[in-house]
Amino acid sequence: MKKAKNPLVVGNWKMNPLSVSLSFKLAKEIKSLLSKKNPVTVVIAPPALYLETVKKVANGSHLFTLGAQNAYYEKLGAHTGEISIPMLKDIGVSHVIVGHSERREKGETDVAVNQKVLAVIKEGLIAVLCIGERARDSAGNYLTFIEQQIRSSLREVGRTKLEQVVIAYEPVWAIGAGVSATPEDVREMRIFIEKVLSDIFGRNYASKVRILYGGSVSEKNAKEIFVQGTVDGFLVGGASLHPREFVHIIKNVSSI
């Protein structure tokens, strides 16, 4: 399958930093380091409280767009503490991370993930669907686990809507552990994900889905994983909180 023309790098700040002023400073430094000729689509996903602050920093520059770390599938109603996708869309969010492993570990099911994916697509935004195994086994059972995640999460998604889906492969055992999957591991998984998508939607439609890697991505391993792992970009966690490292990862992708 052909590689996506425009690579994508998503910075997931998770529950960081500690204040509005620090989020402004972080976003501003990232912006100052990004090239105006950067061919990579950059998305910054701060905590929801800081979305407006990061939007002010972007100020229509198109150097990066806004991402959300999560959303609720209902539009409005008696859902205390939740944030709906239309609300996020209204303030300029373009991408929504769905099914991150840290949320799955807290009980989020494939059914809930599927509801969110469908709701994101319905609002015309892009769903960054996270999948990944907790551990690998010699029998290859983890591949069955990955396939089930894909099939469940994309249930009832129409073929023509696949351009609004990005899959982020993030092996749970690599997230925050300082140990990333090898480029060979990543390439194997990309091929497998493409096969599953082709089985479900057909090869031509499946080729429209960008596949990212997430899990201890750093400026040291990004280029090798991008090239040899043949991914379309990255979902970056901890490194996205360090502007120079984050932008270096982006430059590694843009230079290929």
CSV table of C-alpha atoms in Angstrom, one decimal, residues 1-233:
chain,number,residue,atom,x,y,z
A,1,MET,CA,0.0,0.0,0.0
A,2,LYS,CA,1.1,3.5,-0.7
A,3,LYS,CA,2.3,5.6,2.2
A,4,ALA,CA,0.2,8.7,3.1
A,5,LYS,CA,1.4,11.8,1.3
A,6,ASN,CA,1.3,14.0,4.4
A,7,PRO,CA,2.9,12.5,7.6
A,8,LEU,CA,1.2,13.3,10.9
A,9,VAL,CA,2.7,13.9,14.3
A,10,VAL,CA,0.4,14.2,17.3
A,11,GLY,CA,1.7,15.6,20.6
A,12,ASN,CA,-0.3,14.2,23.5
A,13,TRP,CA,0.5,16.3,26.6
A,14,LYS,CA,-1.6,14.0,28.8
A,15,MET,CA,-2.2,15.7,32.2
A,16,ASN,CA,0.6,18.3,31.8
A,17,PRO,CA,1.7,21.0,32.4
A,18,LEU,CA,0.5,22.4,35.7
A,19,SER,CA,-0.9,25.8,34.7
A,20,VAL,CA,-2.3,27.9,32.0
A,21,SER,CA,0.8,30.0,31.8
A,22,LEU,CA,3.0,27.0,31.4
A,23,SER,CA,0.8,25.6,28.7
A,24,PHE,CA,1.1,29.0,26.9
A,25,LYS,CA,4.9,29.0,27.2
A,26,LEU,CA,5.2,25.4,26.0
A,27,ALA,CA,2.9,25.9,22.9
A,28,LYS,CA,4.7,29.2,22.1
A,29,GLU,CA,8.1,27.6,22.2
A,30,ILE,CA,7.0,24.8,19.9
A,31,LYS,CA,5.5,27.3,17.5
A,32,SER,CA,8.8,29.3,17.4
A,33,LEU,CA,10.8,26.2,16.5
A,34,LEU,CA,8.4,24.9,13.7
A,35,SER,CA,9.3,25.7,10.1
A,36,LYS,CA,6.6,27.5,8.0
A,37,LYS,CA,7.5,25.1,5.2
A,38,ASN,CA,7.0,22.0,7.3
A,39,PRO,CA,5.2,19.3,5.3
A,40,VAL,CA,4.2,17.4,8.4
A,41,THR,CA,0.7,17.9,9.9
A,42,VAL,CA,1.3,18.7,13.5
A,43,VAL,CA,-1.4,18.3,16.2
A,44,ILE,CA,-1.1,19.4,19.8
A,45,ALA,CA,-3.4,17.7,22.2
A,46,PRO,CA,-3.3,19.5,25.6
A,47,PRO,CA,-5.6,19.0,28.6
A,48,ALA,CA,-9.1,20.3,27.7
A,49,LEU,CA,-8.6,23.3,30.0
A,50,TYR,CA,-5.8,24.5,27.9
A,51,LEU,CA,-7.3,24.2,24.5
A,52,GLU,CA,-8.3,27.8,24.2
A,53,THR,CA,-4.8,28.9,25.4
A,54,VAL,CA,-3.0,26.7,22.8
A,55,LYS,CA,-5.5,28.0,20.1
A,56,LYS,CA,-4.4,31.6,20.9
A,57,VAL,CA,-0.8,30.6,20.4
A,58,ALA,CA,-1.5,29.0,17.1
A,59,ASN,CA,-3.4,32.1,16.1
A,60,GLY,CA,-4.3,30.8,12.6
A,61,SER,CA,-0.7,30.2,11.7
A,62,HIS,CA,-1.4,26.6,10.5
A,63,LEU,CA,1.9,25.5,12.0
A,64,PHE,CA,-0.2,23.1,14.2
A,65,THR,CA,-3.8,22.3,14.8
A,66,LEU,CA,-5.7,21.4,18.0
A,67,GLY,CA,-6.3,17.9,19.2
A,68,ALA,CA,-8.4,16.6,22.1
A,69,GLN,CA,-7.3,13.8,24.4
A,70,ASN,CA,-10.7,12.4,24.7
A,71,ALA,CA,-14.4,13.1,24.1
A,72,TYR,CA,-17.9,11.8,25.0
A,73,TYR,CA,-20.1,10.4,22.2
A,74,GLU,CA,-23.3,12.2,23.2
A,75,LYS,CA,-23.8,15.7,21.9
A,76,LEU,CA,-25.2,17.2,25.1
A,77,GLY,CA,-27.3,16.3,28.2
A,78,ALA,CA,-27.0,15.0,31.7
A,79,HIS,CA,-23.4,13.8,31.5
A,80,THR,CA,-21.6,15.5,34.3
A,81,GLY,CA,-17.9,16.0,33.7
A,82,GLU,CA,-17.9,15.0,30.0
A,83,ILE,CA,-17.0,17.1,27.0
A,84,SER,CA,-18.8,16.5,23.7
A,85,ILE,CA,-17.4,16.5,20.2
A,86,PRO,CA,-19.5,19.4,19.0
A,87,MET,CA,-18.1,21.5,21.9
A,88,LEU,CA,-14.5,20.6,20.9
A,89,LYS,CA,-15.3,21.3,17.2
A,90,ASP,CA,-16.6,24.7,18.1
A,91,ILE,CA,-13.3,25.8,19.6
A,92,GLY,CA,-11.3,24.5,16.7
A,93,VAL,CA,-10.3,20.9,17.5
A,94,SER,CA,-9.5,18.9,14.4
A,95,HIS,CA,-8.4,15.6,15.8
A,96,VAL,CA,-9.7,13.5,18.8
A,97,ILE,CA,-7.6,10.8,20.4
A,98,VAL,CA,-9.8,7.8,21.1
A,99,GLY,CA,-9.2,4.7,23.1
A,100,HIS,CA,-5.8,5.6,24.5
A,101,SER,CA,-4.4,2.7,26.5
A,102,GLU,CA,-4.3,4.7,29.7
A,103,ARG,CA,-8.1,5.1,29.3
A,104,ARG,CA,-8.6,1.5,28.4
A,105,GLU,CA,-6.7,0.5,31.5
A,106,LYS,CA,-9.3,2.5,33.5
A,107,GLY,CA,-12.1,0.5,32.0
A,108,GLU,CA,-12.9,2.0,28.7
A,109,THR,CA,-14.3,-0.8,26.5
A,110,ASP,CA,-14.2,-1.4,22.7
A,111,VAL,CA,-17.9,-0.6,22.6
A,112,ALA,CA,-17.3,2.8,24.2
A,113,VAL,CA,-14.4,3.4,21.8
A,114,ASN,CA,-16.5,2.5,18.8
A,115,GLN,CA,-19.2,4.9,20.0
A,116,LYS,CA,-16.7,7.7,20.2
A,117,VAL,CA,-15.1,6.9,16.8
A,118,LEU,CA,-18.6,7.1,15.1
A,119,ALA,CA,-19.4,10.3,16.9
A,120,VAL,CA,-16.1,11.9,15.9
A,121,ILE,CA,-16.6,11.0,12.3
A,122,LYS,CA,-20.2,12.2,12.3
A,123,GLU,CA,-19.0,15.7,13.3
A,124,GLY,CA,-16.4,15.7,10.5
A,125,LEU,CA,-13.4,15.5,12.7
A,126,ILE,CA,-10.5,13.0,12.6
A,127,ALA,CA,-10.4,10.1,15.1
A,128,VAL,CA,-7.0,9.0,16.2
A,129,LEU,CA,-7.8,5.5,17.2
A,130,CYS,CA,-5.3,3.9,19.6
A,131,ILE,CA,-4.7,0.2,19.6
A,132,GLY,CA,-2.0,-2.0,21.2
A,133,GLU,CA,-1.2,-5.2,23.1
A,134,ARG,CA,-0.2,-5.3,26.8
A,135,ALA,CA,2.5,-8.0,26.1
A,136,ARG,CA,3.7,-10.1,23.2
A,137,ASP,CA,3.7,-13.9,23.2
A,138,SER,CA,5.6,-16.4,21.0
A,139,ALA,CA,2.3,-18.0,19.8
A,140,GLY,CA,1.2,-14.7,18.2
A,141,ASN,CA,-2.0,-14.3,20.2
A,142,TYR,CA,-1.4,-10.6,20.5
A,143,LEU,CA,-2.2,-10.3,16.8
A,144,THR,CA,-5.6,-11.7,17.4
A,145,PHE,CA,-6.0,-9.2,20.2
A,146,ILE,CA,-5.0,-6.3,17.9
A,147,GLU,CA,-7.4,-7.5,15.2
A,148,GLN,CA,-10.3,-7.7,17.6
A,149,GLN,CA,-9.6,-4.1,18.8
A,150,ILE,CA,-9.6,-2.9,15.2
A,151,ARG,CA,-12.8,-4.8,14.2
A,152,SER,CA,-14.7,-3.7,17.3
A,153,SER,CA,-13.6,-0.1,17.3
A,154,LEU,CA,-14.4,0.4,13.6
A,155,ARG,CA,-17.7,-1.4,13.6
A,156,GLU,CA,-20.3,0.4,11.4
A,157,VAL,CA,-17.7,2.9,10.1
A,158,GLY,CA,-18.4,3.3,6.4
A,159,ARG,CA,-15.7,2.8,3.8
A,160,THR,CA,-16.0,6.4,2.5
A,161,LYS,CA,-15.3,7.7,6.0
A,162,LEU,CA,-12.0,6.0,6.5
A,163,GLU,CA,-10.1,9.1,5.5
A,164,GLN,CA,-11.3,10.4,8.9
A,165,VAL,CA,-9.6,7.6,10.8
A,166,VAL,CA,-6.0,7.5,11.9
A,167,ILE,CA,-4.7,4.4,13.7
A,168,ALA,CA,-2.1,4.8,16.3
A,169,TYR,CA,-0.3,1.6,17.2
A,170,GLU,CA,0.9,2.0,20.8
A,171,PRO,CA,2.1,-1.2,22.5
A,172,VAL,CA,1.2,-0.8,26.1
A,173,TRP,CA,4.5,-2.4,27.3
A,174,ALA,CA,6.4,0.5,25.6
A,175,ILE,CA,4.4,3.5,26.8
A,176,GLY,CA,6.3,5.6,29.3
A,177,ALA,CA,8.7,2.7,29.8
A,178,GLY,CA,11.6,4.2,27.9
A,179,VAL,CA,11.7,1.1,25.7
A,180,SER,CA,10.2,1.4,22.2
A,181,ALA,CA,9.2,-1.4,19.8
A,182,THR,CA,12.0,-2.1,17.3
A,183,PRO,CA,11.5,-0.8,13.7
A,184,GLU,CA,11.0,-4.5,12.7
A,185,ASP,CA,8.2,-4.9,15.2
A,186,VAL,CA,6.6,-1.7,14.0
A,187,ARG,CA,6.8,-2.7,10.3
A,188,GLU,CA,5.4,-6.1,11.1
A,189,MET,CA,2.5,-4.5,12.9
A,190,ARG,CA,1.8,-1.9,10.2
A,191,ILE,CA,1.6,-4.7,7.6
A,192,PHE,CA,-0.7,-6.6,9.9
A,193,ILE,CA,-3.0,-3.6,10.5
A,194,GLU,CA,-3.2,-2.9,6.8
A,195,LYS,CA,-4.2,-6.6,6.2
A,196,VAL,CA,-7.0,-6.4,8.7
A,197,LEU,CA,-8.2,-3.1,7.3
A,198,SER,CA,-8.1,-4.6,3.8
A,199,ASP,CA,-10.1,-7.6,4.9
A,200,ILE,CA,-12.8,-5.4,6.4
A,201,PHE,CA,-12.9,-2.5,3.9
A,202,GLY,CA,-11.0,-3.5,0.8
A,203,ARG,CA,-7.5,-2.6,-0.2
A,204,ASN,CA,-8.2,0.7,-1.9
A,205,TYR,CA,-10.2,2.1,1.0
A,206,ALA,CA,-7.8,0.7,3.7
A,207,SER,CA,-4.8,2.5,2.0
A,208,LYS,CA,-6.3,5.8,3.0
A,209,VAL,CA,-5.8,5.2,6.7
A,210,ARG,CA,-2.6,6.7,8.2
A,211,ILE,CA,-0.9,4.4,10.7
A,212,LEU,CA,1.2,6.1,13.5
A,213,TYR,CA,3.5,4.6,16.1
A,214,GLY,CA,3.4,5.6,19.7
A,215,GLY,CA,5.4,4.3,22.7
A,216,SER,CA,8.6,6.0,24.0
A,217,VAL,CA,9.1,7.9,20.8
A,218,SER,CA,12.2,10.1,21.0
A,219,GLU,CA,14.5,12.2,18.8
A,220,LYS,CA,17.0,9.3,19.0
A,221,ASN,CA,14.7,6.6,17.5
A,222,ALA,CA,12.1,8.6,15.5
A,223,LYS,CA,13.9,8.6,12.1
A,224,GLU,CA,14.7,4.9,12.2
A,225,ILE,CA,11.2,3.9,13.2
A,226,PHE,CA,9.7,6.2,10.6
A,227,VAL,CA,11.8,4.9,7.8
A,228,GLN,CA,12.3,1.2,8.6
A,229,GLY,CA,8.9,0.8,10.4
A,230,THR,CA,7.2,2.5,7.4
A,231,VAL,CA,4.7,4.4,9.5
A,232,ASP,CA,3.0,7.6,8.6
A,233,GLY,CA,4.0,9.5,11.7
